[in-house]
Backbone as numpy.savetxt, mean C-alpha at the origin, in Angstrom:
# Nx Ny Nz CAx CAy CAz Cx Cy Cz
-14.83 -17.99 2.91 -14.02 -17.74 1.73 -14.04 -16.24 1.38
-13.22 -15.99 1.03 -13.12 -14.25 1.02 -13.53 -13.98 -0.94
-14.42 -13.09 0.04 -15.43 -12.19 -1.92 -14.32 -11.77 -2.66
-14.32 -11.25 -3.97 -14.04 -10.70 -4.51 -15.10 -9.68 -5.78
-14.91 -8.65 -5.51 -16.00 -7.65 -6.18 -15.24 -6.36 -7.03
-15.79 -6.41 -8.13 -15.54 -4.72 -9.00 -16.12 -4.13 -8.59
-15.57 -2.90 -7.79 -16.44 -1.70 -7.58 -16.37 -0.89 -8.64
-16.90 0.21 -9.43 -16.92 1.36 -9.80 -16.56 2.80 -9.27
-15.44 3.49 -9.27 -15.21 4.47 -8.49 -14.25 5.40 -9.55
-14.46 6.85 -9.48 -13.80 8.04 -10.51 -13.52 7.21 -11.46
-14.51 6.68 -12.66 -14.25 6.30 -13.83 -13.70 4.82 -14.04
-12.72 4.51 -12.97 -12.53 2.71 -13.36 -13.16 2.24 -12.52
-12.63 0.65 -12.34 -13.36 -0.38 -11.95 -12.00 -1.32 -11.01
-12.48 -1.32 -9.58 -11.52 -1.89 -8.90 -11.79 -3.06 -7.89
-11.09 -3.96 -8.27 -11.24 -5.25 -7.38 -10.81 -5.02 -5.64
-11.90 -5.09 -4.85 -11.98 -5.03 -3.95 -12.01 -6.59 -3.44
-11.56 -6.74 -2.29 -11.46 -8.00 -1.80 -12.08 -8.19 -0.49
-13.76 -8.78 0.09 -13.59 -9.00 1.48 -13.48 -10.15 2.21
-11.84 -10.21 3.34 -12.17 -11.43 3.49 -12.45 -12.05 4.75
-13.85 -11.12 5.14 -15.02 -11.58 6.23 -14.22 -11.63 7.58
-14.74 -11.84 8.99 -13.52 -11.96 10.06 -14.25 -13.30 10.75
-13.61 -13.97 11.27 -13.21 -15.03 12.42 -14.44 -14.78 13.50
-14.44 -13.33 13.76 -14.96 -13.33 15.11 -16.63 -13.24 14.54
-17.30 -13.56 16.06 -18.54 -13.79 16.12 -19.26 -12.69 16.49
-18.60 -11.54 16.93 -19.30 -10.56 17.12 -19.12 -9.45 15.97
-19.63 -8.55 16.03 -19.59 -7.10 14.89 -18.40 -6.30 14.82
-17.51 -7.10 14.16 -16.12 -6.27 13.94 -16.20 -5.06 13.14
-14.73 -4.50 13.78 -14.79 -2.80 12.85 -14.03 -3.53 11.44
-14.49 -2.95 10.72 -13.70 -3.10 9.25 -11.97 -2.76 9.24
-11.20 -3.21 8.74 -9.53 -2.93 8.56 -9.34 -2.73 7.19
-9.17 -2.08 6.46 -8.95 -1.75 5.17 -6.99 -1.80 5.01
-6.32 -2.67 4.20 -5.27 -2.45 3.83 -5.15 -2.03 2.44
-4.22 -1.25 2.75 -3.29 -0.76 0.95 -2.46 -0.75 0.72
-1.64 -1.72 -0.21 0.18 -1.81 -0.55 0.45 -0.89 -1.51
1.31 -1.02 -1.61 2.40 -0.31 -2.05 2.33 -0.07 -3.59
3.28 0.89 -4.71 3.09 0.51 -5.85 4.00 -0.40 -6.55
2.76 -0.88 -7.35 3.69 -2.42 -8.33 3.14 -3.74 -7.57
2.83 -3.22 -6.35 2.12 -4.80 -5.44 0.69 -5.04 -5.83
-0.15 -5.41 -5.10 -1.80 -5.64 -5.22 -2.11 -6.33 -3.81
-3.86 -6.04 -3.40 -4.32 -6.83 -2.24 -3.37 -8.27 -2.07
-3.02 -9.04 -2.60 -2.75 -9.96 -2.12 -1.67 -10.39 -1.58
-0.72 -9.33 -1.83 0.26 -9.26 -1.11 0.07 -9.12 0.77
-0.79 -9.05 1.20 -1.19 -8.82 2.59 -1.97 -10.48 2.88
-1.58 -11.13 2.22 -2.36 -12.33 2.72 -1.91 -12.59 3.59
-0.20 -13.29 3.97 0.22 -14.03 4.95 -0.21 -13.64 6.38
-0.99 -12.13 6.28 -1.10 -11.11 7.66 -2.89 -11.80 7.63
-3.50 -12.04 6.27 -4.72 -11.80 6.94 -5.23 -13.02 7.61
-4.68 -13.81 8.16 -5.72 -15.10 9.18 -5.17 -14.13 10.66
-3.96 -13.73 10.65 -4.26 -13.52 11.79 -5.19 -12.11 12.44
-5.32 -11.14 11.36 -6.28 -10.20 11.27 -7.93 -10.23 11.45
-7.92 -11.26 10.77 -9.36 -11.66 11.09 -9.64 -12.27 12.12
-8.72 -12.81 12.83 -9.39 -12.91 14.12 -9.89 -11.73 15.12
-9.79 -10.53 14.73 -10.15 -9.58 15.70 -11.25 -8.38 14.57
-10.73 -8.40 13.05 -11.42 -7.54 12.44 -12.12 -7.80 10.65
-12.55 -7.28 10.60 -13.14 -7.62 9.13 -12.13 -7.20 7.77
-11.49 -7.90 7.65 -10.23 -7.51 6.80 -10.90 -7.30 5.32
-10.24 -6.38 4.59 -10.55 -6.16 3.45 -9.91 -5.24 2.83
-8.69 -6.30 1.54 -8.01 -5.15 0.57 -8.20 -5.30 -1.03
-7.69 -4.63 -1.25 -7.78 -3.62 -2.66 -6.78 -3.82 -3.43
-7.17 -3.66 -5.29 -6.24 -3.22 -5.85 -6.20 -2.19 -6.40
-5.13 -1.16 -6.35 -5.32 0.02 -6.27 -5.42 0.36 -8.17
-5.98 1.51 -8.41 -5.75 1.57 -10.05 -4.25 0.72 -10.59
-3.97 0.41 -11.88 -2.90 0.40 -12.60 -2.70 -0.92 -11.61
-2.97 -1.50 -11.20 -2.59 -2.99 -10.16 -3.40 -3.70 -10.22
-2.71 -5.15 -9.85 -3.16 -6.07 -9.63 -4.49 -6.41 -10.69
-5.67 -6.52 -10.07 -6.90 -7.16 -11.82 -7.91 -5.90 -11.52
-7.06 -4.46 -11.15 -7.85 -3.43 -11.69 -7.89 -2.82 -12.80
-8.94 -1.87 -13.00 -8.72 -1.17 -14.59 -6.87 -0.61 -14.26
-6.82 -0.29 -15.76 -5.76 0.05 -15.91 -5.75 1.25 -16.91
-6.11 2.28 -16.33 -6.15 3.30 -17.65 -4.76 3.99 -18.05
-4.39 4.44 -19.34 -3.38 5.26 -19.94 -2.75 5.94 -19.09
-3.61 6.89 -18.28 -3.61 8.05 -17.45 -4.08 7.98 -16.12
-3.87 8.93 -15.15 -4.78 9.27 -14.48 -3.57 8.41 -13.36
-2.60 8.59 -12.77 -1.91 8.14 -11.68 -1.52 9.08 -11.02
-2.26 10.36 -10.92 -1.34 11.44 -9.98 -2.49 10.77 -8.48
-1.73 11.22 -7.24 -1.59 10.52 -6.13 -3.28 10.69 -5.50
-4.03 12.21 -6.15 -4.95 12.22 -5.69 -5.78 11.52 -6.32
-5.84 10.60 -7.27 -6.65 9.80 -7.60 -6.66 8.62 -6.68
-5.64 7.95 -6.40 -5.52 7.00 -5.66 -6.32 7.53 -3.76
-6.00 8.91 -3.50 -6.81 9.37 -2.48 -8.35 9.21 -2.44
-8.88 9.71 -3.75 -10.30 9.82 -3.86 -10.60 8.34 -4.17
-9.84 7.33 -5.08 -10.45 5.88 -5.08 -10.57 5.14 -3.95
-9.82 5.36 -2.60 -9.84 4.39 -1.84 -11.11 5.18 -0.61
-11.24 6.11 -1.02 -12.55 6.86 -0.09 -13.57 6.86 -1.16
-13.77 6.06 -2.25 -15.06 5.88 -3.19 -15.18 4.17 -2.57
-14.28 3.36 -2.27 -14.37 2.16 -2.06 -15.00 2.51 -0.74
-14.13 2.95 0.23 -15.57 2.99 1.74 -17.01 3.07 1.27
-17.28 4.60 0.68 -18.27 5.01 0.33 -19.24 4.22 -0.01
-18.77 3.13 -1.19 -19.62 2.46 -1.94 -19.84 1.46 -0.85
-18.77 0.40 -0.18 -19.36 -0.08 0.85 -19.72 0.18 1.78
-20.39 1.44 1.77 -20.70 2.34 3.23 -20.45 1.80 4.57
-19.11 2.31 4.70 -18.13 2.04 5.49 -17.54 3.13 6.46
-17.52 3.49 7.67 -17.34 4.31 8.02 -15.85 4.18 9.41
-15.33 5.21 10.05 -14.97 4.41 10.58 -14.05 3.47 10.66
-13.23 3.15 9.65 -12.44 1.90 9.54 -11.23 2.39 10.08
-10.45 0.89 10.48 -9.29 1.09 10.79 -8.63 1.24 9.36
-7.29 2.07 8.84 -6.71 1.32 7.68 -5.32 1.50 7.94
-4.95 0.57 7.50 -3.11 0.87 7.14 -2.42 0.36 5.89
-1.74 1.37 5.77 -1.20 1.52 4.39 0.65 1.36 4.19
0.75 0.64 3.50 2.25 0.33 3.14 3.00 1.62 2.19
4.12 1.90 1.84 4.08 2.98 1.41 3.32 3.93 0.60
3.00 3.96 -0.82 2.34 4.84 -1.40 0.91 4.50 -0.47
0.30 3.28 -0.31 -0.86 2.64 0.36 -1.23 3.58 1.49
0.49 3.95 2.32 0.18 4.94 3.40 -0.28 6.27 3.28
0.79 7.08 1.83 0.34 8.33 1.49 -1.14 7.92 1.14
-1.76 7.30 0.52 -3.61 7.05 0.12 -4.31 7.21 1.62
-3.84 6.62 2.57 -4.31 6.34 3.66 -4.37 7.65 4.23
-3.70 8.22 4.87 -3.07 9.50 4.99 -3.98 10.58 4.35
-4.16 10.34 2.90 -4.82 11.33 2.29 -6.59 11.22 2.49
-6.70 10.14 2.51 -8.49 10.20 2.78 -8.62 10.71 4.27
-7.80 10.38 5.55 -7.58 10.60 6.82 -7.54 12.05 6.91
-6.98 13.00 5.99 -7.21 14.42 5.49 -8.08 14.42 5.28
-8.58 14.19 4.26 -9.65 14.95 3.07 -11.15 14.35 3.11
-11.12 13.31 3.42 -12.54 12.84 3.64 -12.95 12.21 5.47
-13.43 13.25 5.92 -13.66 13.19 7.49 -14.70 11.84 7.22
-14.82 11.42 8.78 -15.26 10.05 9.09 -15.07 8.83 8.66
-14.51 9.12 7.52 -14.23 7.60 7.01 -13.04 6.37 7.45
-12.29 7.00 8.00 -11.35 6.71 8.70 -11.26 6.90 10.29
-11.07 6.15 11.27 -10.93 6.42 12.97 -9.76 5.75 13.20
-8.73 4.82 13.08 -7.22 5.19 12.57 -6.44 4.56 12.04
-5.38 5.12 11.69 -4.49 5.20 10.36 -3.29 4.36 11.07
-2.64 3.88 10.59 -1.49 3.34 10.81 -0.90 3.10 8.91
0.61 3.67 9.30 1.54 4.39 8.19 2.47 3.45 8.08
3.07 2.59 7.58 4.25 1.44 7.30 4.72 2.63 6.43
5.83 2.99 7.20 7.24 3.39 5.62 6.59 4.33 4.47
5.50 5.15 4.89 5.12 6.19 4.06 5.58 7.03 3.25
4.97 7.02 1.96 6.09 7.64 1.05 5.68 9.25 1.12
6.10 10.38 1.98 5.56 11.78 2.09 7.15 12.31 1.05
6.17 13.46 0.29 6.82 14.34 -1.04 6.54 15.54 -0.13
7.64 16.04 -0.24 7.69 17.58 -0.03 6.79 18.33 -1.10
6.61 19.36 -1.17 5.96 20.28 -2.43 6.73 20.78 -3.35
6.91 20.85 -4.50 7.64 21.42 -5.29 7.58 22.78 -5.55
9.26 23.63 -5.44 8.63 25.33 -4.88 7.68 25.27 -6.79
7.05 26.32 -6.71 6.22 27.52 -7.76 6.89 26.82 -9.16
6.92 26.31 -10.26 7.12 27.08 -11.64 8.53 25.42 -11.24
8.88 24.76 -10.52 10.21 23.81 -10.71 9.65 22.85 -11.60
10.97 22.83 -12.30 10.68 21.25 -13.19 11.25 19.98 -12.31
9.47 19.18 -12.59 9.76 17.68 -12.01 10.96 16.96 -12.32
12.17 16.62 -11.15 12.94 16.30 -11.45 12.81 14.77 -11.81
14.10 14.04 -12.33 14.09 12.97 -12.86 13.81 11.76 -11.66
13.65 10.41 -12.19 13.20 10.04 -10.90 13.53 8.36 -11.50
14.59 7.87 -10.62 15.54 6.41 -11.12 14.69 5.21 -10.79
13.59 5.60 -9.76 11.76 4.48 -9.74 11.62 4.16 -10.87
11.37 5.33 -11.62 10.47 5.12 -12.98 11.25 4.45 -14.16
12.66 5.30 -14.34 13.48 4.80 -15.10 13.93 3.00 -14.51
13.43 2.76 -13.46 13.88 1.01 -13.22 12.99 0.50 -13.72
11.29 0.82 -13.67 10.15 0.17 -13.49 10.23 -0.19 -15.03
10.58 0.90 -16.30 10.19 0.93 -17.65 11.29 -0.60 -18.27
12.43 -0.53 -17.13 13.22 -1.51 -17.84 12.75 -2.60 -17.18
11.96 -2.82 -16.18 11.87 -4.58 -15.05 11.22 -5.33 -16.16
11.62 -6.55 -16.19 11.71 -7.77 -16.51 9.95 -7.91 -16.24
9.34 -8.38 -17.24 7.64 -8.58 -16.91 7.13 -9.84 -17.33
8.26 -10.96 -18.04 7.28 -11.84 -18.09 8.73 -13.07 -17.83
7.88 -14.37 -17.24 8.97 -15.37 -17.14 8.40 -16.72 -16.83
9.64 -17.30 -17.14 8.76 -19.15 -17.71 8.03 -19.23 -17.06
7.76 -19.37 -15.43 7.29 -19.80 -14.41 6.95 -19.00 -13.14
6.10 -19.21 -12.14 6.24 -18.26 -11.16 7.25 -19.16 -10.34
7.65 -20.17 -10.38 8.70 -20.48 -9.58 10.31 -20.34 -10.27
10.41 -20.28 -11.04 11.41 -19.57 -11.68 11.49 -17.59 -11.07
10.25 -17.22 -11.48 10.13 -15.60 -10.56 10.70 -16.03 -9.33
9.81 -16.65 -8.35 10.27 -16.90 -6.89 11.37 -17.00 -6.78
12.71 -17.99 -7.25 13.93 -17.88 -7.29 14.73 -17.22 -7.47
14.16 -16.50 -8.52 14.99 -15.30 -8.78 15.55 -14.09 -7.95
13.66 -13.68 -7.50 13.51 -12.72 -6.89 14.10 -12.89 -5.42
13.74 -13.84 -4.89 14.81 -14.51 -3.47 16.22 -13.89 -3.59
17.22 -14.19 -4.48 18.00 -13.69 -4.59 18.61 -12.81 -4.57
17.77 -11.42 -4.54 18.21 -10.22 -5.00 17.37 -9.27 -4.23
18.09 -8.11 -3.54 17.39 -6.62 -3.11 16.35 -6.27 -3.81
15.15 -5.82 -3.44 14.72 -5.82 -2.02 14.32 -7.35 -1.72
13.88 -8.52 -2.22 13.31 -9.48 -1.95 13.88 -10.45 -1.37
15.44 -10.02 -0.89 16.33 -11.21 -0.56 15.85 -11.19 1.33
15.37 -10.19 1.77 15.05 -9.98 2.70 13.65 -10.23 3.52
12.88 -10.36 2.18 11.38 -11.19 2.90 11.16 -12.15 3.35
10.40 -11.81 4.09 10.07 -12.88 4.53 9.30 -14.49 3.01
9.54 -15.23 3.37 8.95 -16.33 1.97 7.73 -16.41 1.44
7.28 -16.62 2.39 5.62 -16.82 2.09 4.96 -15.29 1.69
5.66 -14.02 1.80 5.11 -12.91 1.06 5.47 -12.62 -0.32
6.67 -13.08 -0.35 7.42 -13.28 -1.91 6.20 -13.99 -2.40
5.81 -15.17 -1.98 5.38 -16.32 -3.01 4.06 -15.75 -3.21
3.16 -14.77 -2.08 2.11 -14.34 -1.96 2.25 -13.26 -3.13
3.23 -12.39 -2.98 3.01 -11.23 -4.51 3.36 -12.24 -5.55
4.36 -12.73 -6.32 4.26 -13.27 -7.27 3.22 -14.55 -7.77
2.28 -14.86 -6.94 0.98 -15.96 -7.44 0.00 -14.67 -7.26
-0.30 -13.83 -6.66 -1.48 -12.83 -6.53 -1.08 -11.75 -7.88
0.50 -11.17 -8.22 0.74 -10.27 -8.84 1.45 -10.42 -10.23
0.45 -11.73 -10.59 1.25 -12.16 -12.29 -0.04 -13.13 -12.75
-0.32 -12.76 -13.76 -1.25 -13.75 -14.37 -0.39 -14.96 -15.56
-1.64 -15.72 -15.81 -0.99 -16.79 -16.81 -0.95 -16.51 -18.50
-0.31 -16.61 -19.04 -0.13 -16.53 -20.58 -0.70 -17.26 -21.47
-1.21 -17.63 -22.31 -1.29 -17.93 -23.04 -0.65 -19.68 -23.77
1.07 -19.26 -23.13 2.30 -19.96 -23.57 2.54 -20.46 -22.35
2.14 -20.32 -21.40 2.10 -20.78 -20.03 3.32 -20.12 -19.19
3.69 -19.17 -19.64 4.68 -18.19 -19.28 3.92 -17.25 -18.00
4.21 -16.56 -17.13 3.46 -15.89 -16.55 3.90 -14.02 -17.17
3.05 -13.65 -16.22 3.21 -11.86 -17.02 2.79 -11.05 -15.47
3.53 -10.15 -15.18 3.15 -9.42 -13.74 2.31 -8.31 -14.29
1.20 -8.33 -13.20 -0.29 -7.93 -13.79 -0.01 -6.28 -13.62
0.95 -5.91 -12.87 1.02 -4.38 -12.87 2.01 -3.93 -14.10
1.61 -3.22 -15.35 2.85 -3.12 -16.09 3.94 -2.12 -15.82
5.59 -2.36 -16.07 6.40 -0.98 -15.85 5.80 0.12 -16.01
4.86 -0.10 -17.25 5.56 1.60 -17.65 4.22 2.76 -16.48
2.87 1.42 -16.42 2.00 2.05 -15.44 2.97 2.12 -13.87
4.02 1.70 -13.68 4.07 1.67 -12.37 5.53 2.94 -12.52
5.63 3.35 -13.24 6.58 4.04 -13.47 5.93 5.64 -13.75
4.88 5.42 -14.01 3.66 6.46 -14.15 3.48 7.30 -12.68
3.10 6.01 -11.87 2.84 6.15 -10.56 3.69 6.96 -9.53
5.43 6.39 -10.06 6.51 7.45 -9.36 6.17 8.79 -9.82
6.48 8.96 -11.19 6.42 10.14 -11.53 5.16 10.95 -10.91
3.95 10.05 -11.11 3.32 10.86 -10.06 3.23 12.24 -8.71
4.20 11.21 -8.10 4.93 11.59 -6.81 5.47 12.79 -6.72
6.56 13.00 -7.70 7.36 14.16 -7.41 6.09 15.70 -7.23
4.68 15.64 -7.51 3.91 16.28 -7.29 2.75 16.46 -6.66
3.30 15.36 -5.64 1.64 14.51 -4.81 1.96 15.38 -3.91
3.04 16.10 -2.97 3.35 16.81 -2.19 2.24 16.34 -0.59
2.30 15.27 -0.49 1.36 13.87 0.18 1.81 14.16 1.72
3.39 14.92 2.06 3.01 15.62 3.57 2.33 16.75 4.19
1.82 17.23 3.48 1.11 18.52 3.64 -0.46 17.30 4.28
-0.73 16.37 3.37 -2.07 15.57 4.54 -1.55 15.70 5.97
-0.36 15.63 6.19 -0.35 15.19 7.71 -0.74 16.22 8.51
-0.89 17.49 8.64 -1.13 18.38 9.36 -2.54 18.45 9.15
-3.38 18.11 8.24 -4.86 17.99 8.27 -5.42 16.82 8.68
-4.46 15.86 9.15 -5.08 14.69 9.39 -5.40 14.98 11.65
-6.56 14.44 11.65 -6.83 15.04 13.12 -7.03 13.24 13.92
-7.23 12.40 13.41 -7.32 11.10 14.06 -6.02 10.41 14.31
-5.76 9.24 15.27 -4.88 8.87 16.16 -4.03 8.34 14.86
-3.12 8.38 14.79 -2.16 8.18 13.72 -1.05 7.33 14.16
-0.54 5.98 13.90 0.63 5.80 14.18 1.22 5.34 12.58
2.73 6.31 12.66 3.71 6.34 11.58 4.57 4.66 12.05
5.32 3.91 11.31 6.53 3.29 11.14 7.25 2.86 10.48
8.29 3.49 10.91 9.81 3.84 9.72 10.61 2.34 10.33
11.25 2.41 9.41 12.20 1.11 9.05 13.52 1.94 9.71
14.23 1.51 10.39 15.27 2.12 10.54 16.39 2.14 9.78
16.35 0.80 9.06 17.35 1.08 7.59 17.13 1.74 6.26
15.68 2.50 6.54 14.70 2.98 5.28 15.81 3.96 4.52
15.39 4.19 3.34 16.22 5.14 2.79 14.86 6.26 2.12
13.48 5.29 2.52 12.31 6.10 2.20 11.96 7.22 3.36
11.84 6.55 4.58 11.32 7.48 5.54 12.58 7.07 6.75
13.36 7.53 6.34 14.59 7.25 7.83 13.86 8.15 9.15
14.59 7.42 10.32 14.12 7.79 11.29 13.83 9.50 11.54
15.32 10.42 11.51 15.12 11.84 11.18 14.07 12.30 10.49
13.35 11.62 8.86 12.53 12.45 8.60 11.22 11.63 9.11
10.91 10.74 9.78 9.85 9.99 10.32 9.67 11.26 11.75
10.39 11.43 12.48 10.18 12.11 13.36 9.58 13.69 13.39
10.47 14.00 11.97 9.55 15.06 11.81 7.95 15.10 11.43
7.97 13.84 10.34 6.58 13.81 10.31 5.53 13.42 11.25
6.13 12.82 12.58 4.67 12.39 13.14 4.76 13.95 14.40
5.63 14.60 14.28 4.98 16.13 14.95 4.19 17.07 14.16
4.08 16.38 12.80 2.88 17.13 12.38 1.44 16.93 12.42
1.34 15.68 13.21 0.48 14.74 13.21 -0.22 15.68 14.64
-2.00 15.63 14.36 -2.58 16.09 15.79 -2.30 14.81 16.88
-2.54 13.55 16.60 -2.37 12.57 17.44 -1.29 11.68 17.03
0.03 11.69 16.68 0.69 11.16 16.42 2.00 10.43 17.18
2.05 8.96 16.82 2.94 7.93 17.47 3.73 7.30 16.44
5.00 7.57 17.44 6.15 6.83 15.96 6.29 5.73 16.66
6.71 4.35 15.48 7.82 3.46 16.44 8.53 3.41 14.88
10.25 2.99 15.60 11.08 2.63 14.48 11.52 1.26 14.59
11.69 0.58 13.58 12.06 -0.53 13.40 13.37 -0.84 12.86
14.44 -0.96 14.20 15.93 -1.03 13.77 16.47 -2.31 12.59
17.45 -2.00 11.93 17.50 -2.73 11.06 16.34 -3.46 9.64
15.44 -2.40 9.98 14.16 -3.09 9.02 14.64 -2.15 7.55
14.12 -2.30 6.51 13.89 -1.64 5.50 12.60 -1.04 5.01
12.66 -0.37 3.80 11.27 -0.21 3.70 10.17 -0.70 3.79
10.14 -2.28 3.11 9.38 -3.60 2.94 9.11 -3.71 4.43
8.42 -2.79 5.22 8.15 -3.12 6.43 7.52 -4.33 7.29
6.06 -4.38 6.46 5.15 -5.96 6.42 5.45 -7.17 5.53
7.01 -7.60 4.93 7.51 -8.45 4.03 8.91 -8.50 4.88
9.21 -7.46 5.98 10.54 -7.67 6.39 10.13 -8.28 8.16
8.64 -7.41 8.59 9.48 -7.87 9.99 7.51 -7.79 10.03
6.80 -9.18 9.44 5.52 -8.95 10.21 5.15 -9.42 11.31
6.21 -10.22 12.09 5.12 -10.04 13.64 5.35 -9.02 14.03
6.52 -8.38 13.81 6.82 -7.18 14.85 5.23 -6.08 14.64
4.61 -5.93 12.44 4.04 -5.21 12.45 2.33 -6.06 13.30
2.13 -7.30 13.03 0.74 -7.66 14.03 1.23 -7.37 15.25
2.04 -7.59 15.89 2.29 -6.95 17.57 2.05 -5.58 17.89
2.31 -4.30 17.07 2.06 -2.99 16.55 0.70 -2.91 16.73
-0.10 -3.26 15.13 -1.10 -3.16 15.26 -2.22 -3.52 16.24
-1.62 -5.03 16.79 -2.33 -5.47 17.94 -2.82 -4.71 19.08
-1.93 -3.97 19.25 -1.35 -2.99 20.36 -2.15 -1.26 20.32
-2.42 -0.87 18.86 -2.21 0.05 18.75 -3.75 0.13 18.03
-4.59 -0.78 17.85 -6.08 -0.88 16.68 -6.67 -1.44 17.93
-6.63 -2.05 19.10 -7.02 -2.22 20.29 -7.52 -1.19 21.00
């Protein structure tokens, strides 16, 4: 049965999840990280087949899922230094991790900034920010302005499920990951209504973040085997700027995924266990 634990790390408190591996011998650890507005559990439908080869174990990142949730504190290097306080604390070295977009820039950034903790990275649809020149004002950003207006509470999670089926980006997932974020990424009410555990205005925090995370500049400090993958229908990391980024990479491997979208591991996951299979081997 897979743990669930509060760690302590830069001031909050974050639910870490381990959920042990299959195999009988001494697996390397796999650390996943989604995206923002998601939580660990969105990676379930992936983890039976993960654990058959590694010790799976994800996270909810600040402002997500049943972590603290402070006022403040969402610029990108926090999320860098929390997910290299979570190794730390489970003195963890070494791990494989892969990260879904912002999950990837986190990934990415400890793969920079904190040597050994990472041996390799694999990037789903990474969200990399250019730098903003000297003295520019953060421009406006239509993430944040969506996140403050999304819809946060509703009769049912199967009422959510229906809904969300219906409509971009979710009309395209796969099912069982839909049903996996909305039972992992909404708690119960009171009124028996549900409520999604990440709020807008924190996840709208999180974009704004961004426009100053300037999160490609990790890639040229990152020195371990790296594989990037872009969605080929991405409008986050299209193939053109995917290519540029994995030549900044010391060991870097692209693959693109035609017709995929951003929702890389919700749009096309065998393709991503065949990847990883291939590529964490």
């Amino acid at each position: 049965m897979p743990a669930t634990v509060r760690i302590p790390v830069n001031g909050v408190s974050l639910a870490v999840t381990d959920h042990g591996s299959a195999s009988r011998s001494e697996p390397r650890a796999l650390v996943l990280a989604h995206a923002t507005g998601f939580c660990g559990g969105v990676w379930r439908p992936l983890v039976p087949v993960l654990r058959e080869r590694f010790r799976v174990i994800t996270l909810d990142q600040r402002g997500h899922g049943d972590s603290d949730k402070p006022d403040s504190a969402y610029a990108w290097r926090d999320f860098v230094a929390d997910l290299a306080g979570v190794l730390d604390t489970l003195r963890l070295r070494d791990v494989y991790a892969v990260g879904h977009s912002k999950g990837g820039a986190a990934v990415a950034g400890v793969a920079a900034h904190y040597p050994a903790r990472i041996a390799r990275a694999v990037l789903l649809d990474p969200v990399l920010i250019d730098p903003l020149p000297e003295g520019a004002p953060v421009p406006g950003n239509f993430l944040a302005v969506g996140a403050r207006r999304r819809r946060l509470v509703w009769d049912s999670r199967e009422q959510m499920i229906e809904s969300y089926a219906s409509r971009p980006p979710f009309d395209v997932w796969r099912r069982d990951f839909l049903e996996a974020y909305v039972e992992s990424g909404t708690f119960l009410r009171e009124d028996g209504s549900v409520e999604l555990k990440c709020p807008g205005e924190i996840e709208a925090r999180v974009y704004e973040g961004a426009a100053r995370s300037s999160s490609i500049a990790f890639l040229a400090k990152v020195a371990i085997p790296t594989l990037i993958v872009s969605g080929g229908s991405s409008l986050t990391l299209p193939p053109a700027r995917a290519r540029q980024a994995v030549a900044m990479l010391r060991d870097g491997r692209l693959e693109i995924l035609p017709g995929v979208g951003h929702f890389i591991p919700m749009e096309a996951p065998d393709e991503v266990l065949r990847l990883l299979g291939a590529f964490l081997e």
